[in-house]
Amino acid sequence: MSETTTFKVPLMADLAAEGKNPEVLFWVGCAGSFDDRYKKVTVAFVKILNKVGIDFAVLGTEEACTGDPAKRAGNEFLFQMQAVQNIELMNGYGIKKIVTACPHCFNTIKNEYPQLGGEYEVIHHSTFLQQLINDGKVKMKESGDFKGKKITYHDSCYLGRANDIYEAPRDVLKMLDADLVEMKNCRTKGLCCGAGGAQMFKDAEKGKKEVSQERMEQAIEVKADIVSVACPFCMVMMTDGTKQTGKEKEIKVYDLAELVAQAEGLN
Amino acid sequence: MSFLPQLIFLIALGITGYLVSRRVSRISQNILLGKPLARKDKPVKRLQTMALIAMGQKKMFTRPLAGLMHFVIYAGFVLINIEVLEIVIDGIAGTHRIFAYVLPSSFYAFLISFFEFLAVGVMLSCVLFLIRRNVMKLPRFWKPEMKGWPALDANLILIIEIVLMVFILTMNAADQVLQTRDFADNHYTQTGVFAFSQLLVPMLSSIESNSTLVFIERFGWWAHILGIFAFAFYVTYSKHLHIALAFPNTYFSNLEPKGKFENMPSVTKEVKIAMGLIEDDGVVDEVGKFGAKDVNDLAWKNLMDAYACTECGRCTSQCPANITGKKLSPRKVMMDTRDRLEEVGQYIQSGKSKEEAFEMGSALYSDEYVSREELMACTTCNACVDACPINIDPLSIIMQMRQYIAMEEADAPQSWNMVFSNIENNLAPWQFSPSDRANWIQDVEK
Ligand code: SF4
Ligand code: SF4
């Protein structure tokens, strides 16, 4: 099937020139645009959107950082500069609905943009994927790539505690024919990967160990083969975690979208 | 002469009332040193939150055993107050067990037995809590910020509660023995048997002297009520203040998603002017400072949080930074906020103006209290906020101080400054060219 799908990534500017307004804007985010590892997630997600026939577009080079790292680092001025710019752009295009694969972008646009004039329906890709599955639009292929594999889900703080999204990612994973296991800290008690609050962009303070290592040890405890994440920063940190614990070979880290794309045979 | 006990009682009650209300008004004055913050919307939702979290203690039960023991102490505390009411009426009116006259006698015995059941439950729980702290040494009670007064305070509270319960039981047991004695003016009304204190009756029955027994009964009565008066005053200085503040504190909880951090309105105008979206009307708003350096820069709710914190450390035990050995402890942030606020409050009491008071001692953001190293270690993960049984928000305080560091002092870590300049120039936290942002599209279409 996938061979017959031609993958397209419509740009908002082009659609606007044709007088079209897509149903949903895919907000890619900085990590999804620039980070080599997370670009794969962006690609996987876009392939799913294509396959399902979602009417979407991206902002391309017009997109700019939401300002989340600046805000969490305490630089409110820079955050609002970014926010207002993005809002101006998106309001100009008349955007109503946004989907994003980054919980930080999701949180910022959903919670912090409205007060600055940016009111949109914002959905994280985990919820979006869950809806597609519920609607029967995404069907996993039968071969069962994941059969007998243990998958654990690492809660992203900005999805979980920040926005109370705990079940959507798990529901997506349940569709894979795998064994879903929970780590000691999960859902509301989920342990951070260590990257939130702009920690991604600086060295950790003095301590006993890295947070990512602590978290990966919890995944090892439950004998997970795959740690699934739904956030670009968790992806980086958990991948570091496999190295810090010497488990690079045994434990793989994937984003939900990659797992779904793989199960759909979209690679 | 017979009015003497009543007089003494009234004086004790009056002194307690005066001291407690003076402390209450000082604490509220201190809380009001904080900045305004709107938390009065959605009263129904707020009442529900308070009912669930404070009255129902929902979050305590994430640790079921501790939750249960705590619930026993809480229920005991609330319900035994009915007996305290009787004691207060007796104390003022010079009566003895007034409720035994008003209530049907079997019901009275049942009621007191029920209170005794609670009293025993409270004692047991307190003993177990003491063991957990001091023998089992649960790590969260042995963090550096718990050294000295905080550890002593916690133990004192538990011990005082046990002692108060011992007095009730002793008084009830002596009362029951006296009910069986025959002597002039015996005013010990027949009440029937009390379920738990009756176990002490055989021991006290061996005392032949009625006056000794009366002394024991009176001693128990006075020690119990004076103990409660003293406790009420002590609590206002203790971490135990949560028994009162848990209620307003949960009522005024943040009802927004935890990931939503307030946008500073003072910045919005400047940003919009800078971007040419609005005209500069020339009106310079009173901006004050950005973020928080000291307690008066925080909102009143942050300060109420600090007084409500009971130093249980559930926040710290969930904090990824603390778990991995960093200096940050959200509990310490709350304790420091309270200590600094009390310090400033004392300067003000001693006649200093507010401006002078805040100049004295070290500000909240300082090595004396919350240091830069602690603030920089926070991942803004909200684990502490979620863990707090009474919805305290340490993260809010941490963020406001980070804003002060980044915006007022321009003293963010070097790597963050690079992130700032990358975002400004390249529209991403990394130093990539904005024109490369859509390069990934080639990977899809290939
Ligand atoms: S928000 Fe900060 S202080 Fe609170 S638990 Fe997370 S890292 Fe610790
Ligand atoms: S902030 Fe809450 S969880 Fe933390 S010590 Fe205080 S009462 Fe306990």
mmCIF file of N, CA and C in Angstrom, chain A residues 109-184:
data_model
loop_
_atom_site.group_PDB
_atom_site.id
_atom_site.type_symbol
_atom_site.label_atom_id
_atom_site.label_comp_id
_atom_site.label_asym_id
_atom_site.label_seq_id
_atom_site.Cartn_x
_atom_site.Cartn_y
_atom_site.Cartn_z
ATOM 1 N N ILE A 109 1.858 26.485 23.088
ATOM 2 C CA ILE A 109 0.843 27.044 22.190
ATOM 3 C C ILE A 109 -0.550 26.907 22.809
ATOM 4 N N LYS A 110 -0.791 25.769 23.422
ATOM 5 C CA LYS A 110 -2.124 25.530 23.984
ATOM 6 C C LYS A 110 -2.399 26.409 25.205
ATOM 7 N N ASN A 111 -1.414 26.528 26.087
ATOM 8 C CA ASN A 111 -1.683 27.194 27.363
ATOM 9 C C ASN A 111 -1.214 28.643 27.445
ATOM 10 N N GLU A 112 -0.139 28.949 26.759
ATOM 11 C CA GLU A 112 0.448 30.267 26.978
ATOM 12 C C GLU A 112 0.217 31.239 25.824
ATOM 13 N N TYR A 113 -0.153 30.732 24.648
ATOM 14 C CA TYR A 113 -0.425 31.630 23.525
ATOM 15 C C TYR A 113 -1.787 32.327 23.595
ATOM 16 N N PRO A 114 -2.840 31.661 24.116
ATOM 17 C CA PRO A 114 -4.159 32.306 24.053
ATOM 18 C C PRO A 114 -4.171 33.716 24.635
ATOM 19 N N GLN A 115 -3.527 33.880 25.791
ATOM 20 C CA GLN A 115 -3.510 35.175 26.450
ATOM 21 C C GLN A 115 -2.827 36.245 25.595
ATOM 22 N N LEU A 116 -1.975 35.799 24.673
ATOM 23 C CA LEU A 116 -1.261 36.749 23.823
ATOM 24 C C LEU A 116 -1.959 36.892 22.466
ATOM 25 N N GLY A 117 -3.121 36.308 22.363
ATOM 26 C CA GLY A 117 -3.906 36.488 21.135
ATOM 27 C C GLY A 117 -3.901 35.295 20.195
ATOM 28 N N GLY A 118 -3.316 34.184 20.618
ATOM 29 C CA GLY A 118 -3.276 33.012 19.744
ATOM 30 C C GLY A 118 -4.167 31.895 20.263
ATOM 31 N N GLU A 119 -5.385 31.839 19.759
ATOM 32 C CA GLU A 119 -6.300 30.804 20.250
ATOM 33 C C GLU A 119 -6.533 29.751 19.180
ATOM 34 N N TYR A 120 -6.056 28.558 19.447
ATOM 35 C CA TYR A 120 -6.176 27.465 18.488
ATOM 36 C C TYR A 120 -6.583 26.207 19.232
ATOM 37 N N GLU A 121 -7.102 25.262 18.455
ATOM 38 C CA GLU A 121 -7.280 23.937 19.030
ATOM 39 C C GLU A 121 -5.937 23.226 18.856
ATOM 40 N N VAL A 122 -5.315 22.849 19.942
ATOM 41 C CA VAL A 122 -3.976 22.265 19.844
ATOM 42 C C VAL A 122 -4.013 20.808 20.303
ATOM 43 N N ILE A 123 -3.454 19.939 19.479
ATOM 44 C CA ILE A 123 -3.479 18.509 19.788
ATOM 45 C C ILE A 123 -2.069 17.950 19.728
ATOM 46 N N HIS A 124 -1.738 17.142 20.684
ATOM 47 C CA HIS A 124 -0.435 16.491 20.621
ATOM 48 C C HIS A 124 -0.532 15.252 19.730
ATOM 49 N N HIS A 125 0.542 14.866 19.087
ATOM 50 C CA HIS A 125 0.447 13.768 18.123
ATOM 51 C C HIS A 125 0.025 12.450 18.768
ATOM 52 N N SER A 126 0.259 12.304 20.079
ATOM 53 C CA SER A 126 -0.192 11.060 20.719
ATOM 54 C C SER A 126 -1.720 10.982 20.700
ATOM 55 N N THR A 127 -2.374 12.077 21.024
ATOM 56 C CA THR A 127 -3.836 12.112 20.991
ATOM 57 C C THR A 127 -4.339 11.989 19.555
ATOM 58 N N PHE A 128 -3.622 12.644 18.652
ATOM 59 C CA PHE A 128 -4.008 12.609 17.241
ATOM 60 C C PHE A 128 -3.955 11.173 16.705
ATOM 61 N N LEU A 129 -2.869 10.491 17.026
ATOM 62 C CA LEU A 129 -2.720 9.099 16.579
ATOM 63 C C LEU A 129 -3.793 8.218 17.201
ATOM 64 N N GLN A 130 -4.052 8.451 18.467
ATOM 65 C CA GLN A 130 -5.074 7.652 19.147
ATOM 66 C C GLN A 130 -6.426 7.829 18.451
ATOM 67 N N GLN A 131 -6.736 9.081 18.080
ATOM 68 C CA GLN A 131 -8.008 9.327 17.397
ATOM 69 C C GLN A 131 -8.064 8.620 16.048
ATOM 70 N N LEU A 132 -6.937 8.666 15.324
ATOM 71 C CA LEU A 132 -6.902 7.984 14.026
ATOM 72 C C LEU A 132 -7.137 6.489 14.202
ATOM 73 N N ILE A 133 -6.533 5.934 15.238
ATOM 74 C CA ILE A 133 -6.706 4.501 15.489
ATOM 75 C C ILE A 133 -8.158 4.212 15.859
ATOM 76 N N ASN A 134 -8.706 5.027 16.751
ATOM 77 C CA ASN A 134 -10.108 4.837 17.157
ATOM 78 C C ASN A 134 -11.065 4.915 15.970
ATOM 79 N N ASP A 135 -10.753 5.842 15.058
ATOM 80 C CA ASP A 135 -11.624 6.004 13.889
ATOM 81 C C ASP A 135 -11.373 4.926 12.837
ATOM 82 N N GLY A 136 -10.461 4.038 13.121
ATOM 83 C CA GLY A 136 -10.162 2.962 12.187
ATOM 84 C C GLY A 136 -9.360 3.425 10.980
ATOM 85 N N LYS A 137 -8.792 4.628 11.066
ATOM 86 C CA LYS A 137 -8.054 5.141 9.907
ATOM 87 C C LYS A 137 -6.634 4.599 9.845
ATOM 88 N N VAL A 138 -6.122 4.235 11.010
ATOM 89 C CA VAL A 138 -4.797 3.622 11.020
ATOM 90 C C VAL A 138 -4.967 2.177 11.433
ATOM 91 N N LYS A 139 -4.536 1.280 10.573
ATOM 92 C CA LYS A 139 -4.618 -0.141 10.939
ATOM 93 C C LYS A 139 -3.219 -0.717 10.940
ATOM 94 N N MET A 140 -2.925 -1.450 12.008
ATOM 95 C CA MET A 140 -1.598 -2.031 12.080
ATOM 96 C C MET A 140 -1.541 -3.253 11.172
ATOM 97 N N LYS A 141 -0.390 -3.429 10.543
ATOM 98 C CA LYS A 141 -0.303 -4.625 9.710
ATOM 99 C C LYS A 141 -0.105 -5.857 10.595
ATOM 100 N N GLU A 142 -0.486 -6.990 10.046
ATOM 101 C CA GLU A 142 -0.635 -8.181 10.878
ATOM 102 C C GLU A 142 0.680 -8.810 11.319
ATOM 103 N N SER A 143 1.740 -8.580 10.570
ATOM 104 C CA SER A 143 2.963 -9.363 10.768
ATOM 105 C C SER A 143 3.447 -9.386 12.219
ATOM 106 N N GLY A 144 3.119 -8.337 12.972
ATOM 107 C CA GLY A 144 3.482 -8.342 14.383
ATOM 108 C C GLY A 144 4.968 -8.196 14.626
ATOM 109 N N ASP A 145 5.526 -7.100 14.138
ATOM 110 C CA ASP A 145 6.946 -6.809 14.366
ATOM 111 C C ASP A 145 7.286 -6.778 15.852
ATOM 112 N N PHE A 146 6.280 -6.472 16.646
ATOM 113 C CA PHE A 146 6.554 -6.208 18.065
ATOM 114 C C PHE A 146 6.143 -7.354 18.960
ATOM 115 N N LYS A 147 5.724 -8.437 18.330
ATOM 116 C CA LYS A 147 5.239 -9.558 19.132
ATOM 117 C C LYS A 147 6.301 -10.036 20.112
ATOM 118 N N GLY A 148 5.887 -10.199 21.368
ATOM 119 C CA GLY A 148 6.814 -10.714 22.374
ATOM 120 C C GLY A 148 7.788 -9.671 22.898
ATOM 121 N N LYS A 149 7.766 -8.469 22.307
ATOM 122 C CA LYS A 149 8.667 -7.409 22.772
ATOM 123 C C LYS A 149 8.049 -6.686 23.961
ATOM 124 N N LYS A 150 8.899 -6.306 24.890
ATOM 125 C CA LYS A 150 8.406 -5.504 26.012
ATOM 126 C C LYS A 150 8.611 -4.025 25.721
ATOM 127 N N ILE A 151 7.507 -3.301 25.725
ATOM 128 C CA ILE A 151 7.600 -1.856 25.504
ATOM 129 C C ILE A 151 7.181 -1.138 26.772
ATOM 130 N N THR A 152 7.954 -0.134 27.148
ATOM 131 C CA THR A 152 7.516 0.702 28.256
ATOM 132 C C THR A 152 7.372 2.124 27.747
ATOM 133 N N TYR A 153 6.430 2.858 28.338
ATOM 134 C CA TYR A 153 6.213 4.233 27.904
ATOM 135 C C TYR A 153 6.762 5.182 28.951
ATOM 136 N N HIS A 154 7.592 6.096 28.500
ATOM 137 C CA HIS A 154 8.149 7.102 29.395
ATOM 138 C C HIS A 154 7.303 8.370 29.304
ATOM 139 N N ASP A 155 6.625 8.727 30.400
ATOM 140 C CA ASP A 155 5.760 9.914 30.398
ATOM 141 C C ASP A 155 6.585 11.187 30.248
ATOM 142 N N SER A 156 6.175 12.004 29.312
ATOM 143 C CA SER A 156 6.779 13.336 29.203
ATOM 144 C C SER A 156 6.079 14.244 30.215
ATOM 145 N N CYS A 157 6.865 15.021 30.956
ATOM 146 C CA CYS A 157 6.265 15.876 31.995
ATOM 147 C C CYS A 157 5.267 16.852 31.409
ATOM 148 N N TYR A 158 5.579 17.349 30.213
ATOM 149 C CA TYR A 158 4.728 18.394 29.638
ATOM 150 C C TYR A 158 3.471 17.835 28.969
ATOM 151 N N LEU A 159 3.416 16.516 28.814
ATOM 152 C CA LEU A 159 2.152 15.891 28.403
ATOM 153 C C LEU A 159 1.396 15.451 29.636
ATOM 154 N N GLY A 160 2.097 14.750 30.503
ATOM 155 C CA GLY A 160 1.493 14.123 31.674
ATOM 156 C C GLY A 160 1.051 15.144 32.709
ATOM 157 N N ARG A 161 1.910 15.377 33.676
ATOM 158 C CA ARG A 161 1.508 16.283 34.761
ATOM 159 C C ARG A 161 1.098 17.654 34.256
ATOM 160 N N ALA A 162 1.783 18.146 33.246
ATOM 161 C CA ALA A 162 1.485 19.512 32.794
ATOM 162 C C ALA A 162 0.111 19.603 32.145
ATOM 163 N N ASN A 163 -0.309 18.553 31.448
ATOM 164 C CA ASN A 163 -1.574 18.627 30.712
ATOM 165 C C ASN A 163 -2.474 17.407 30.874
ATOM 166 N N ASP A 164 -2.162 16.578 31.832
ATOM 167 C CA ASP A 164 -2.999 15.411 32.156
ATOM 168 C C ASP A 164 -3.243 14.456 30.992
ATOM 169 N N ILE A 165 -2.268 14.313 30.121
ATOM 170 C CA ILE A 165 -2.406 13.320 29.049
ATOM 171 C C ILE A 165 -1.555 12.111 29.422
ATOM 172 N N TYR A 166 -2.227 11.075 29.879
ATOM 173 C CA TYR A 166 -1.521 9.869 30.300
ATOM 174 C C TYR A 166 -1.918 8.666 29.458
ATOM 175 N N GLU A 167 -3.194 8.637 29.045
ATOM 176 C CA GLU A 167 -3.691 7.414 28.430
ATOM 177 C C GLU A 167 -3.532 7.361 26.914
ATOM 178 N N ALA A 168 -3.619 8.511 26.242
ATOM 179 C CA ALA A 168 -3.550 8.493 24.775
ATOM 180 C C ALA A 168 -2.309 7.764 24.271
ATOM 181 N N PRO A 169 -1.120 8.113 24.766
ATOM 182 C CA PRO A 169 0.065 7.400 24.270
ATOM 183 C C PRO A 169 0.013 5.907 24.575
ATOM 184 N N ARG A 170 -0.508 5.573 25.730
ATOM 185 C CA ARG A 170 -0.592 4.148 26.092
ATOM 186 C C ARG A 170 -1.589 3.421 25.195
ATOM 187 N N ASP A 171 -2.699 4.095 24.888
ATOM 188 C CA ASP A 171 -3.682 3.472 24.000
ATOM 189 C C ASP A 171 -3.076 3.193 22.629
ATOM 190 N N VAL A 172 -2.243 4.119 22.166
ATOM 191 C CA VAL A 172 -1.590 3.911 20.881
ATOM 192 C C VAL A 172 -0.699 2.664 20.952
ATOM 193 N N LEU A 173 0.058 2.577 22.043
ATOM 194 C CA LEU A 173 0.981 1.447 22.171
ATOM 195 C C LEU A 173 0.252 0.110 22.286
ATOM 196 N N LYS A 174 -0.930 0.157 22.890
ATOM 197 C CA LYS A 174 -1.690 -1.092 23.043
ATOM 198 C C LYS A 174 -2.076 -1.683 21.695
ATOM 199 N N MET A 175 -2.138 -0.836 20.670
ATOM 200 C CA MET A 175 -2.474 -1.314 19.338
ATOM 201 C C MET A 175 -1.380 -2.193 18.752
ATOM 202 N N LEU A 176 -0.149 -1.939 19.222
ATOM 203 C CA LEU A 176 0.946 -2.774 18.722
ATOM 204 C C LEU A 176 0.816 -4.107 19.431
ATOM 205 N N ASP A 177 1.200 -5.131 18.754
ATOM 206 C CA ASP A 177 1.018 -6.438 19.356
ATOM 207 C C ASP A 177 2.167 -6.718 20.317
ATOM 208 N N ALA A 178 2.323 -5.843 21.296
ATOM 209 C CA ALA A 178 3.482 -5.977 22.181
ATOM 210 C C ALA A 178 3.031 -6.067 23.625
ATOM 211 N N ASP A 179 3.999 -6.248 24.477
ATOM 212 C CA ASP A 179 3.731 -6.392 25.898
ATOM 213 C C ASP A 179 4.056 -5.050 26.554
ATOM 214 N N LEU A 180 3.008 -4.322 26.947
ATOM 215 C CA LEU A 180 3.223 -2.990 27.520
ATOM 216 C C LEU A 180 3.487 -3.102 29.019
ATOM 217 N N VAL A 181 4.673 -2.673 29.440
ATOM 218 C CA VAL A 181 4.999 -2.745 30.872
ATOM 219 C C VAL A 181 5.188 -1.334 31.430
ATOM 220 N N GLU A 182 4.899 -1.175 32.726
ATOM 221 C CA GLU A 182 5.047 0.141 33.350
ATOM 222 C C GLU A 182 6.277 0.174 34.253
ATOM 223 N N MET A 183 6.976 1.292 34.216
ATOM 224 C CA MET A 183 8.120 1.454 35.108
ATOM 225 C C MET A 183 7.626 1.821 36.507
ATOM 226 N N LYS A 184 8.548 1.758 37.454
ATOM 227 C CA LYS A 184 8.212 2.063 38.847
ATOM 228 C C LYS A 184 7.525 3.425 38.956
#
